[in-house]
CSV table of C-alpha atoms in Angstrom, one decimal:
chain,number,residue,atom,x,y,z
A,1368,MET,CA,-9.2,34.4,53.8
A,1369,MET,CA,-11.3,32.1,51.7
A,1370,ALA,CA,-10.8,34.4,48.7
A,1371,ILE,CA,-7.0,34.2,49.1
A,1372,ASN,CA,-7.2,30.4,49.1
A,1373,LYS,CA,-9.4,30.3,46.1
A,1374,SER,CA,-7.0,32.6,44.2
A,1375,LYS,CA,-4.1,30.4,45.0
A,1376,VAL,CA,-6.0,27.2,44.1
A,1377,ALA,CA,-7.1,28.9,40.8
A,1378,LEU,CA,-3.4,29.8,40.0
A,1379,GLY,CA,-2.5,26.2,40.8
A,1380,PHE,CA,-5.0,24.9,38.4
A,1381,ILE,CA,-3.8,27.3,35.7
A,1382,GLY,CA,-0.3,26.0,36.2
A,1383,ALA,CA,-1.5,22.4,36.0
A,1384,GLY,CA,-3.6,23.2,33.0
A,1385,ILE,CA,-0.6,24.8,31.2
A,1386,LEU,CA,1.5,21.7,32.0
A,1387,THR,CA,-1.2,19.4,30.7
A,1388,LEU,CA,-1.6,21.5,27.6
A,1389,MET,CA,2.1,21.4,27.0
A,1390,PHE,CA,2.2,17.6,27.5
A,1391,GLY,CA,-0.6,17.2,25.0
A,1392,ILE,CA,1.1,19.4,22.4
A,1393,ILE,CA,4.5,17.7,22.9
A,1394,SER,CA,2.8,14.3,22.6
A,1395,ALA,CA,1.0,15.3,19.4
A,1396,VAL,CA,4.2,16.6,17.9
A,1397,MET,CA,6.4,13.8,19.0
A,1398,GLY,CA,3.9,10.9,18.8
A,1399,PRO,CA,4.2,10.4,15.0
A,1400,THR,CA,8.0,10.5,15.2
A,1401,VAL,CA,8.0,7.9,18.0
A,1402,MET,CA,5.6,5.7,16.1
A,1403,LYS,CA,7.7,6.1,12.9
A,1404,ASP,CA,10.8,5.1,14.9
A,1405,GLN,CA,9.0,2.0,16.3
A,1406,ILE,CA,7.9,1.0,12.8
A,1407,ILE,CA,11.4,1.3,11.5
A,1408,LYS,CA,12.8,-0.6,14.4
A,1409,ASN,CA,10.3,-3.5,13.9
A,1410,THR,CA,10.5,-3.5,10.1
A,1411,VAL,CA,14.2,-4.1,9.9
A,1412,ILE,CA,15.0,-7.8,9.2
A,1413,ASP,CA,16.7,-8.7,12.4
A,1414,PRO,CA,16.4,-11.8,14.6
A,1415,LYS,CA,16.1,-9.5,17.6
A,1416,ASN,CA,12.7,-8.3,16.3
A,1417,GLU,CA,11.0,-11.5,17.4
A,1418,LEU,CA,7.5,-11.0,16.0
A,1419,SER,CA,8.4,-9.4,12.7
A,1420,TYR,CA,11.3,-11.7,12.1
A,1421,THR,CA,9.2,-14.8,12.7
A,1422,MET,CA,6.5,-13.4,10.3
A,1423,TRP,CA,9.2,-12.9,7.6
A,1424,LYS,CA,10.9,-16.2,8.2
A,1425,ASP,CA,7.9,-18.6,8.4
A,1426,VAL,CA,5.1,-16.6,6.9
A,1427,PRO,CA,2.4,-17.6,9.5
A,1428,VAL,CA,-0.6,-16.4,7.5
A,1429,PRO,CA,-2.5,-18.9,5.4
A,1430,PHE,CA,-1.6,-19.1,1.8
A,1431,PHE,CA,-3.6,-21.0,-0.8
A,1432,MET,CA,-3.2,-21.9,-4.5
A,1433,SER,CA,-6.5,-22.4,-6.3
A,1434,VAL,CA,-6.1,-24.1,-9.7
A,1435,TYR,CA,-8.7,-24.0,-12.5
A,1436,PHE,CA,-8.5,-26.2,-15.6
A,1437,PHE,CA,-9.9,-25.3,-19.0
A,1438,ASN,CA,-11.5,-28.7,-19.9
A,1439,VAL,CA,-11.6,-29.0,-23.7
A,1440,LEU,CA,-15.1,-30.0,-24.9
A,1441,ASN,CA,-14.4,-30.6,-28.7
A,1442,PRO,CA,-10.9,-32.0,-29.2
A,1443,LYS,CA,-11.9,-33.8,-32.5
A,1444,GLU,CA,-13.4,-30.7,-33.9
A,1445,ILE,CA,-10.4,-28.6,-33.0
A,1446,LEU,CA,-8.2,-31.0,-35.1
A,1447,ASN,CA,-10.5,-30.3,-38.0
A,1448,GLY,CA,-9.9,-26.5,-37.7
A,1449,GLU,CA,-13.0,-25.5,-35.6
A,1450,LYS,CA,-12.9,-23.0,-32.7
A,1451,PRO,CA,-11.9,-24.6,-29.4
A,1452,MET,CA,-14.7,-24.8,-26.8
A,1453,VAL,CA,-13.7,-25.0,-23.1
A,1454,GLU,CA,-15.4,-25.1,-19.7
A,1455,GLN,CA,-13.7,-24.0,-16.5
A,1456,ARG,CA,-13.3,-26.8,-13.9
A,1457,GLY,CA,-12.3,-26.1,-10.3
A,1458,PRO,CA,-11.1,-24.6,-8.1
A,1459,TYR,CA,-8.8,-27.3,-6.9
A,1460,VAL,CA,-7.4,-25.7,-3.8
A,1461,TYR,CA,-4.0,-26.4,-2.2
A,1462,ARG,CA,-2.7,-25.1,1.1
A,1463,LYS,CA,0.8,-23.5,0.5
A,1464,ARG,CA,3.4,-23.8,3.2
A,1465,LEU,CA,6.3,-21.4,2.9
A,1466,GLN,CA,9.5,-21.6,4.9
A,1467,LYS,CA,12.8,-19.8,4.5
A,1468,GLU,CA,15.9,-21.9,5.1
A,1469,ASN,CA,19.7,-21.4,4.8
A,1470,ILE,CA,19.3,-17.9,6.2
A,1471,THR,CA,22.6,-16.1,6.1
A,1472,PHE,CA,23.3,-12.5,7.2
A,1473,HIS,CA,26.1,-10.5,5.4
A,1474,PRO,CA,28.2,-7.6,6.5
A,1475,ASN,CA,26.8,-5.3,3.8
A,1476,ASN,CA,23.3,-5.3,5.4
A,1477,THR,CA,21.9,-8.1,3.2
A,1478,VAL,CA,20.5,-11.5,4.0
A,1479,SER,CA,20.4,-14.6,1.8
A,1480,TYR,CA,17.9,-17.4,1.9
A,1481,ARG,CA,16.1,-20.1,0.0
A,1482,GLU,CA,12.3,-20.3,0.4
A,1483,TYR,CA,10.8,-23.7,0.1
A,1484,ARG,CA,7.2,-24.3,-0.8
A,1485,ARG,CA,5.0,-27.3,-0.3
A,1486,TYR,CA,1.4,-27.9,-1.4
A,1487,TYR,CA,-1.3,-29.9,0.4
A,1488,PHE,CA,-4.6,-30.6,-1.3
A,1489,GLU,CA,-7.7,-29.1,0.6
A,1490,PRO,CA,-10.7,-31.2,-0.4
A,1491,SER,CA,-13.1,-29.1,1.8
A,1492,MET,CA,-12.2,-25.9,-0.1
A,1493,SER,CA,-12.2,-27.5,-3.6
A,1494,VAL,CA,-14.9,-28.0,-6.1
A,1495,GLY,CA,-14.1,-31.6,-7.0
A,1496,ASN,CA,-11.2,-34.0,-6.2
A,1497,GLU,CA,-7.8,-34.7,-7.7
A,1498,SER,CA,-9.3,-37.8,-9.2
A,1499,ASP,CA,-11.5,-35.7,-11.5
A,1500,VAL,CA,-10.7,-36.3,-15.2
A,1501,VAL,CA,-10.1,-33.4,-17.6
A,1502,THR,CA,-8.9,-32.9,-21.1
A,1503,ILE,CA,-6.3,-30.4,-22.1
A,1504,PRO,CA,-3.8,-29.9,-24.9
A,1505,ASN,CA,-0.7,-32.2,-24.8
A,1506,MET,CA,2.2,-29.8,-24.4
A,1507,LEU,CA,4.7,-32.6,-25.3
A,1508,VAL,CA,3.1,-33.0,-28.7
A,1509,LEU,CA,1.6,-29.6,-29.7
A,1510,GLY,CA,4.3,-27.6,-28.0
A,1511,ALA,CA,7.1,-29.7,-29.6
A,1512,ALA,CA,5.4,-29.4,-33.0
A,1513,VAL,CA,5.7,-25.6,-33.0
A,1514,MET,CA,9.2,-25.7,-31.6
A,1515,LEU,CA,10.3,-28.1,-34.4
A,1516,GLU,CA,8.3,-26.7,-37.3
A,1517,ASN,CA,11.5,-25.4,-39.1
A,1518,LEU,CA,13.2,-28.8,-39.2
A,1519,PRO,CA,13.4,-30.7,-42.5
A,1520,PHE,CA,10.1,-32.4,-43.5
A,1521,ALA,CA,11.6,-35.9,-43.2
A,1522,LEU,CA,12.6,-35.2,-39.6
A,1523,ARG,CA,9.2,-33.9,-38.8
A,1524,LEU,CA,7.7,-37.2,-40.1
A,1525,MET,CA,10.1,-39.1,-37.9
A,1526,ILE,CA,9.0,-37.0,-34.9
A,1527,SER,CA,5.4,-37.7,-35.7
A,1528,ALA,CA,6.2,-41.4,-35.9
A,1529,THR,CA,7.9,-41.2,-32.5
A,1530,PHE,CA,4.7,-39.7,-31.0
A,1531,LYS,CA,2.7,-42.6,-32.4
A,1532,THR,CA,5.1,-45.1,-31.0
A,1533,PHE,CA,4.6,-43.8,-27.5
A,1534,ASN,CA,0.8,-43.3,-28.0
A,1535,GLU,CA,1.1,-39.5,-27.5
A,1536,GLY,CA,-1.8,-37.7,-29.0
A,1537,PRO,CA,-2.6,-34.0,-29.4
A,1538,PHE,CA,-4.8,-34.0,-26.3
A,1539,LEU,CA,-4.4,-35.5,-22.8
A,1540,THR,CA,-7.3,-36.9,-20.8
A,1541,LYS,CA,-5.9,-37.4,-17.3
A,1542,THR,CA,-6.8,-36.9,-13.6
A,1543,VAL,CA,-6.2,-33.5,-12.0
A,1544,GLY,CA,-3.6,-35.1,-9.7
A,1545,GLU,CA,-1.7,-36.5,-12.7
A,1546,LEU,CA,-1.8,-33.3,-14.6
A,1547,MET,CA,-0.7,-31.3,-11.6
A,1548,TRP,CA,2.1,-33.5,-10.1
A,1549,GLY,CA,3.1,-35.8,-12.9
A,1550,TYR,CA,2.2,-38.9,-14.8
A,1551,ASP,CA,4.4,-41.7,-16.3
A,1552,SER,CA,5.2,-41.1,-19.9
A,1553,GLY,CA,7.2,-43.4,-22.2
A,1554,LEU,CA,8.1,-40.4,-24.3
A,1555,VAL,CA,9.5,-38.5,-21.3
A,1556,GLU,CA,11.6,-41.5,-20.3
A,1557,PHE,CA,12.9,-41.8,-23.9
A,1558,LEU,CA,13.8,-38.2,-24.2
A,1559,ASN,CA,15.5,-38.1,-20.8
A,1560,LYS,CA,17.6,-41.1,-21.8
A,1561,TYR,CA,18.7,-40.1,-25.3
A,1562,LEU,CA,18.3,-36.3,-25.1
A,1563,PRO,CA,19.1,-35.4,-21.5
A,1564,GLY,CA,18.3,-31.8,-20.5
A,1565,MET,CA,15.7,-31.3,-23.2
A,1566,LEU,CA,12.9,-31.4,-20.6
A,1567,PRO,CA,12.6,-29.6,-17.3
A,1568,THR,CA,11.9,-32.8,-15.4
A,1569,SER,CA,13.8,-36.1,-15.2
A,1570,GLY,CA,10.9,-38.1,-13.7
A,1571,LYS,CA,7.1,-37.8,-14.2
A,1572,PHE,CA,5.8,-35.0,-16.4
A,1573,GLY,CA,3.2,-32.6,-14.9
A,1574,LEU,CA,2.4,-28.9,-15.0
A,1575,PHE,CA,3.5,-28.3,-11.4
A,1576,THR,CA,6.0,-31.1,-10.9
A,1577,GLU,CA,8.8,-28.5,-10.4
A,1578,PHE,CA,6.8,-26.5,-7.8
A,1579,ASN,CA,6.2,-29.0,-5.0
A,1580,ASN,CA,9.0,-29.4,-2.4
A,1581,SER,CA,11.1,-26.9,-4.4
A,1582,ASN,CA,12.6,-23.5,-3.7
A,1583,THR,CA,12.3,-20.3,-5.7
A,1584,GLY,CA,16.1,-19.8,-5.9
A,1585,LEU,CA,18.7,-18.1,-3.8
A,1586,PHE,CA,17.5,-14.6,-2.9
A,1587,THR,CA,19.7,-12.0,-1.4
A,1588,ILE,CA,17.7,-9.0,-0.1
A,1589,PHE,CA,18.5,-5.9,2.0
A,1590,THR,CA,17.7,-5.9,5.7
A,1591,GLY,CA,17.0,-2.2,5.9
A,1592,GLN,CA,19.6,-1.9,8.7
A,1593,ASP,CA,21.3,1.1,7.1
A,1594,ASP,CA,18.4,2.4,5.1
A,1595,ILE,CA,14.8,1.4,5.8
A,1596,ARG,CA,13.8,2.5,2.2
A,1597,LYS,CA,15.8,-0.6,0.9
A,1598,VAL,CA,14.3,-3.2,3.3
A,1599,HIS,CA,13.1,-6.4,1.5
A,1600,ARG,CA,14.5,-5.1,-1.8
A,1601,VAL,CA,16.3,-7.8,-3.9
A,1602,ASP,CA,20.0,-7.3,-4.2
A,1603,SER,CA,20.5,-10.5,-6.3
A,1604,TRP,CA,18.8,-13.7,-7.3
A,1605,ASN,CA,20.9,-16.8,-7.8
A,1606,GLY,CA,23.9,-14.5,-7.7
A,1607,LEU,CA,22.5,-12.5,-10.6
A,1608,LYS,CA,22.0,-8.7,-10.5
A,1609,GLU,CA,20.1,-8.9,-13.8
A,1610,LEU,CA,18.5,-11.5,-16.0
A,1611,SER,CA,19.4,-12.7,-19.5
A,1612,TYR,CA,16.0,-13.9,-20.7
A,1613,TRP,CA,15.0,-10.8,-22.4
A,1614,ARG,CA,16.2,-8.4,-25.2
A,1615,THR,CA,16.7,-5.1,-23.3
A,1616,PRO,CA,18.5,-4.2,-20.1
A,1617,GLN,CA,15.3,-2.6,-18.7
A,1618,CYS,CA,13.4,-5.9,-19.1
A,1619,ASN,CA,16.2,-7.9,-17.6
A,1620,MET,CA,16.3,-5.7,-14.4
A,1621,ILE,CA,15.6,-7.4,-11.1
A,1622,ASN,CA,13.4,-4.8,-9.4
A,1623,GLY,CA,11.7,-4.4,-6.1
A,1624,THR,CA,11.2,-7.0,-3.4
A,1625,ALA,CA,10.7,-10.8,-3.4
A,1626,GLY,CA,6.9,-10.2,-3.5
A,1627,GLN,CA,6.0,-10.8,0.2
A,1628,MET,CA,6.7,-7.5,2.0
A,1629,TRP,CA,7.6,-3.9,1.0
A,1630,PRO,CA,9.3,-1.0,2.7
A,1631,PRO,CA,7.2,1.1,5.1
A,1632,PHE,CA,5.6,4.5,4.7
A,1633,LEU,CA,3.9,3.9,1.3
A,1634,THR,CA,1.9,6.7,-0.3
A,1635,LYS,CA,-0.7,6.8,-3.1
A,1636,GLU,CA,2.2,7.7,-5.4
A,1637,SER,CA,4.2,4.6,-4.4
A,1638,THR,CA,4.3,1.5,-6.6
A,1639,LEU,CA,4.9,-2.1,-5.6
A,1640,PRO,CA,7.7,-3.6,-7.7
A,1641,PHE,CA,8.6,-7.2,-7.2
A,1642,TYR,CA,10.6,-10.0,-8.9
A,1643,SER,CA,8.8,-13.2,-9.7
A,1644,PRO,CA,11.0,-16.2,-10.6
A,1645,ASP,CA,7.9,-18.1,-11.9
A,1646,ALA,CA,7.1,-15.3,-14.4
A,1647,CYS,CA,10.8,-14.9,-15.1
A,1648,ARG,CA,10.6,-11.1,-14.8
A,1649,SER,CA,9.9,-8.2,-12.5
A,1650,MET,CA,6.4,-6.8,-12.2
A,1651,GLU,CA,4.9,-3.6,-10.8
A,1652,PHE,CA,1.6,-2.8,-9.3
A,1653,ILE,CA,0.1,0.7,-9.0
A,1654,TYR,CA,-2.2,2.4,-6.5
A,1655,GLN,CA,-5.9,1.7,-7.2
A,1656,ARG,CA,-7.9,2.7,-4.1
A,1657,SER,CA,-8.1,3.0,-0.3
A,1658,GLY,CA,-10.1,0.7,2.0
A,1659,ASP,CA,-9.8,-1.5,5.0
A,1660,PHE,CA,-9.4,-5.2,5.8
A,1661,LYS,CA,-11.2,-6.3,9.0
A,1662,GLY,CA,-10.7,-2.9,10.5
A,1663,VAL,CA,-7.1,-2.3,9.3
A,1664,PRO,CA,-6.7,0.6,6.8
A,1665,LEU,CA,-5.1,-0.4,3.5
A,1666,TYR,CA,-4.1,0.7,0.0
A,1667,ARG,CA,-5.0,-1.6,-2.8
A,1668,PHE,CA,-2.4,-1.9,-5.5
A,1669,SER,CA,-3.2,-3.7,-8.7
A,1670,SER,CA,-1.7,-4.5,-12.1
A,1671,SER,CA,-2.1,-2.0,-14.9
A,1672,LYS,CA,-3.1,-2.8,-18.4
A,1673,ASN,CA,0.5,-2.3,-19.4
A,1674,LEU,CA,1.7,-5.3,-17.4
A,1675,PHE,CA,1.6,-7.7,-20.3
A,1676,ALA,CA,1.0,-5.2,-23.1
A,1677,ASN,CA,3.0,-5.9,-26.2
A,1678,GLY,CA,5.7,-3.6,-27.5
A,1679,THR,CA,3.3,-1.9,-30.0
A,1680,GLU,CA,1.0,-0.7,-27.2
A,1681,TYR,CA,3.7,-0.1,-24.6
A,1682,ALA,CA,7.2,0.6,-25.9
A,1683,PRO,CA,9.1,-0.4,-22.7
A,1684,ASN,CA,7.7,-4.0,-23.1
A,1685,GLU,CA,9.4,-4.4,-26.5
A,1686,GLY,CA,12.2,-6.2,-24.8
A,1687,PHE,CA,9.8,-9.0,-23.8
A,1688,CYS,CA,9.1,-9.8,-27.5
A,1689,PRO,CA,8.7,-11.6,-29.9
A,1690,CYS,CA,5.1,-10.7,-29.0
A,1691,ARG,CA,1.7,-11.7,-30.1
A,1692,GLN,CA,-1.5,-9.9,-29.1
A,1693,SER,CA,-1.4,-7.5,-26.2
A,1694,GLY,CA,-2.0,-9.1,-22.9
A,1695,LEU,CA,0.3,-12.1,-23.5
A,1696,LEU,CA,3.8,-12.6,-22.1
A,1697,ASN,CA,6.0,-14.9,-24.2
A,1698,VAL,CA,7.9,-17.0,-21.6
A,1699,SER,CA,9.5,-19.4,-24.1
A,1700,SER,CA,12.9,-18.0,-23.4
A,1701,CYS,CA,12.8,-19.1,-19.8
A,1702,ARG,CA,10.7,-22.3,-20.4
A,1703,TYR,CA,12.9,-24.4,-22.6
A,1704,ASN,CA,11.7,-22.6,-25.7
A,1705,SER,CA,8.3,-24.1,-25.3
A,1706,PRO,CA,5.6,-21.9,-27.0
A,1707,THR,CA,4.0,-20.9,-23.7
A,1708,PHE,CA,2.5,-17.6,-22.8
A,1709,ILE,CA,1.4,-16.1,-19.5
A,1710,SER,CA,-1.7,-13.8,-19.3
A,1711,GLN,CA,-4.2,-12.7,-16.8
A,1712,PRO,CA,-7.1,-15.3,-16.4
A,1713,HIS,CA,-9.7,-15.5,-19.1
A,1714,PHE,CA,-7.5,-13.0,-21.1
A,1715,TYR,CA,-8.6,-10.2,-18.7
A,1716,ASN,CA,-6.9,-6.9,-19.8
A,1717,ALA,CA,-5.8,-8.5,-23.1
A,1718,ASP,CA,-6.6,-7.8,-26.7
A,1719,PRO,CA,-10.3,-8.7,-27.1
A,1720,VAL,CA,-9.5,-10.6,-30.3
A,1721,LEU,CA,-8.1,-13.5,-28.1
A,1722,LEU,CA,-11.7,-14.1,-26.8
A,1723,ASP,CA,-12.9,-14.6,-30.4
A,1724,TYR,CA,-10.6,-17.6,-30.9
A,1725,VAL,CA,-11.8,-19.6,-27.9
A,1726,GLN,CA,-15.3,-20.2,-26.7
A,1727,GLY,CA,-16.1,-20.3,-23.0
A,1728,LEU,CA,-14.1,-17.4,-21.5
A,1729,HIS,CA,-15.7,-14.6,-19.4
A,1730,PRO,CA,-13.1,-12.2,-18.0
A,1731,THR,CA,-14.1,-9.9,-15.0
A,1732,GLU,CA,-11.9,-7.7,-12.8
A,1733,GLU,CA,-13.4,-9.1,-9.6
A,1734,GLU,CA,-12.6,-12.7,-10.4
A,1735,HIS,CA,-9.5,-12.3,-12.6
A,1736,GLY,CA,-7.7,-9.1,-11.6
A,1737,LEU,CA,-4.4,-9.1,-9.7
A,1738,PHE,CA,-4.2,-7.1,-6.5
A,1739,ILE,CA,-2.3,-6.6,-3.2
A,1740,ASP,CA,-3.9,-5.0,-0.2
A,1741,ILE,CA,-1.2,-3.4,1.9
A,1742,HIS,CA,-0.9,-1.6,5.2
A,1743,PRO,CA,0.7,1.7,4.1
A,1744,PRO,CA,2.7,2.6,7.2
A,1745,THR,CA,4.4,-0.8,7.6
A,1746,GLY,CA,4.4,-2.3,4.0
A,1747,VAL,CA,2.8,-5.5,5.3
A,1748,PRO,CA,0.4,-7.1,2.9
A,1749,LEU,CA,-3.0,-7.8,4.4
A,1750,ASN,CA,-4.8,-9.6,1.5
A,1751,VAL,CA,-3.2,-10.8,-1.7
A,1752,ALA,CA,-4.4,-12.3,-5.0
A,1753,ILE,CA,-1.9,-13.1,-7.7
A,1754,ARG,CA,-3.7,-14.7,-10.7
A,1755,LEU,CA,-2.0,-15.9,-13.8
A,1756,GLN,CA,-3.0,-18.1,-16.8
A,1757,LEU,CA,-0.8,-20.6,-18.7
A,1758,ASN,CA,-1.5,-20.7,-22.4
A,1759,LEU,CA,-0.1,-22.8,-25.2
A,1760,TYR,CA,0.4,-21.5,-28.8
A,1761,MET,CA,-0.9,-24.2,-31.2
A,1762,LYS,CA,-1.0,-24.4,-34.9
A,1763,ARG,CA,-0.9,-27.0,-37.8
A,1764,VAL,CA,2.6,-28.2,-38.6
A,1765,SER,CA,3.0,-30.1,-41.8
A,1766,GLY,CA,4.6,-33.5,-41.3
A,1767,ILE,CA,3.5,-33.8,-37.8
A,1768,THR,CA,0.1,-35.3,-38.4
A,1769,GLU,CA,-1.0,-35.0,-34.7
A,1770,THR,CA,-1.6,-31.3,-35.3
A,1771,GLY,CA,-4.3,-32.2,-37.9
A,1772,LYS,CA,-5.8,-29.0,-39.3
A,1773,ILE,CA,-5.6,-27.0,-36.0
A,1774,SER,CA,-6.2,-23.3,-36.5
A,1775,GLU,CA,-3.6,-21.0,-35.1
A,1776,VAL,CA,-4.6,-20.2,-31.6
A,1777,VAL,CA,-3.3,-19.2,-28.1
A,1778,MET,CA,-5.0,-21.9,-26.1
A,1779,PRO,CA,-5.7,-21.4,-22.4
A,1780,MET,CA,-4.8,-24.5,-20.4
A,1781,ILE,CA,-5.1,-23.6,-16.7
A,1782,TRP,CA,-5.2,-20.5,-14.5
A,1783,PHE,CA,-4.2,-20.3,-10.9
A,1784,GLU,CA,-4.6,-17.9,-8.0
A,1785,GLU,CA,-2.2,-17.6,-5.2
A,1786,ASN,CA,-3.9,-15.8,-2.3
A,1787,GLY,CA,-3.1,-15.2,1.3
A,1788,TYR,CA,-4.5,-13.0,4.0
A,1789,ILE,CA,-3.7,-12.0,7.6
A,1790,ASP,CA,-6.1,-13.7,10.1
A,1791,GLY,CA,-6.4,-15.1,13.6
A,1792,PRO,CA,-3.9,-14.1,16.3
A,1793,VAL,CA,-1.6,-12.4,13.7
A,1794,LEU,CA,-4.4,-10.1,12.6
A,1795,LYS,CA,-5.4,-9.4,16.3
A,1796,THR,CA,-1.8,-8.5,17.2
A,1797,PHE,CA,-1.5,-6.4,14.1
A,1798,HIS,CA,-4.8,-4.6,14.7
A,1799,THR,CA,-4.0,-3.9,18.4
A,1800,ASN,CA,-0.5,-2.6,17.9
A,1801,LEU,CA,-0.9,-0.7,14.7
A,1802,VAL,CA,-4.6,0.5,14.7
A,1803,VAL,CA,-6.0,0.5,18.3
A,1804,LEU,CA,-2.9,1.7,20.2
A,1805,PRO,CA,-2.1,4.6,17.8
A,1806,ALA,CA,-5.8,5.6,17.9
A,1807,VAL,CA,-5.8,5.6,21.7
A,1808,MET,CA,-2.6,7.6,21.7
A,1809,GLU,CA,-4.1,10.2,19.3
A,1810,ILE,CA,-7.2,10.4,21.5
A,1811,MET,CA,-5.1,10.9,24.6
A,1812,GLN,CA,-2.9,13.5,23.0
A,1813,TYR,CA,-5.9,15.6,21.9
A,1814,GLY,CA,-7.6,14.8,25.2
A,1815,PHE,CA,-4.7,16.3,27.2
A,1816,ILE,CA,-4.8,19.4,24.9
A,1817,ALA,CA,-8.5,19.8,25.5
A,1818,LEU,CA,-8.3,19.1,29.2
A,1819,GLY,CA,-5.3,21.5,29.6
A,1820,LEU,CA,-7.2,24.3,27.7
A,1821,ALA,CA,-10.4,23.7,29.7
A,1822,THR,CA,-8.5,23.8,33.0
A,1823,VAL,CA,-6.6,27.0,32.1
A,1824,VAL,CA,-9.8,28.7,30.9
A,1825,VAL,CA,-12.0,27.7,33.9
A,1826,ALA,CA,-9.2,28.4,36.4
A,1827,ALA,CA,-8.5,31.8,34.8
A,1828,LEU,CA,-12.2,32.7,35.1
A,1829,VAL,CA,-12.3,31.6,38.7
A,1830,HIS,CA,-9.1,33.6,39.4
A,1831,HIS,CA,-10.6,36.6,37.6
A,1832,ARG,CA,-13.8,36.4,39.7
A,1833,VAL,CA,-11.9,36.2,42.9
A,1834,LYS,CA,-9.9,39.3,42.0
A,1835,ASP,CA,-13.1,41.1,41.0
A,1836,GLY,CA,-14.7,40.0,44.3
A,1837,LYS,CA,-11.7,41.3,46.3
A,1838,ALA,CA,-11.8,44.6,44.4
A,1839,ALA,CA,-15.5,45.0,45.0
A,1840,GLY,CA,-15.1,44.3,48.7
A,1841,ALA,CA,-12.3,46.9,49.1
A,1842,THR,CA,-14.4,49.5,47.3
A,1843,ALA,CA,-17.3,48.9,49.7
A,1844,LEU,CA,-15.1,49.2,52.7
A,1845,ARG,CA,-13.7,52.5,51.5
A,1846,ARG,CA,-17.2,53.9,51.1
A,1847,LEU,CA,-18.0,53.0,54.6
């Protein structure tokens, strides 16, 4: 009687084991599909997706802009043709607040918005205060000299006299706050009154006057509602499908996203294209390495050496010319024809000859490289560092005596780093939902498979022994 009960129990366990095994296999097969569907559902830009929509709309992660000035140590010697000597000052750190406004959804699965940015000085994170005094080239004088060098000599003399009238010299010695957010200038007032539209500002003149309390233009991006591969991709900027700053259609393309999020399911073969209104062009980062950020797996994408290469070194960049040395982007066409160039800080990844013209630069990948650490399954950036340097092309221009005997040089003025990283409650939620829970699900799936197999094997062995026991008993009875 006991043997019959054991046999039935063993058969019951075999059945339960098979069911557990099947559940584990089905979970293992269907789990990734379910997870993928959940990622797609929560990645689409949709007010119904409360958490992801709020992250996209208000960008709750801390963003900072760190600004470094190249303080000129020998302005008088530079006017006599000597090599410029600079020392880096800073960082002067500003908390950056981003907020999207005028959000409008369209029937073609796109959404339009303007993103406003505001900066707040963070003394505790800075090395120095906005009251620090630094010396940099005067863009109003040395930039204008290059812009106007082809005018008749008599006009150049008049321009030089105008500079003297308003006490504008070749170098500025001002506080960090004045250079950042603007200072009063009689020359600026004069130009705005008699030559309106010549300058980008109608009030004070500063390097970041246009940035604070401003927006980056009207972006229209895809929501991903009909195709998740298109989510965050820019459809138009200020109503434009392409730019007009550059010389070739390829260089004028508006590619990729707005630079904050990317489509999900990235691979090592993926690239991160994005459009930057401040750089007046689209840029692209490539895969560098894998890693993790506070327990969250990531891929690091960084800029290649071709990003600011000139047309000689990288033919597709020919459209960004006229070019100088490799590693410099001529942005005069979108900066009121001012002879300004963008590069990576300290001329990192640029032609080494640029370092020979200026003393005091020390480029390193760790401090001056550009990178984006991104969570591959979701396309959400975890840690970002975008670093750019503003340079002024300077030279002697006859008739404009303020230029003295300046040797031809691309002079670094400032470099800045915009960085942000997921932290606090956002990181905790992200880590729990996208790292811990999937890991627990995977363990449970394979746990069910292992438990099912073990149950089937053990129950089968028990059932086999019971049958053998019955057979042995029957044989013994027959012998008797």
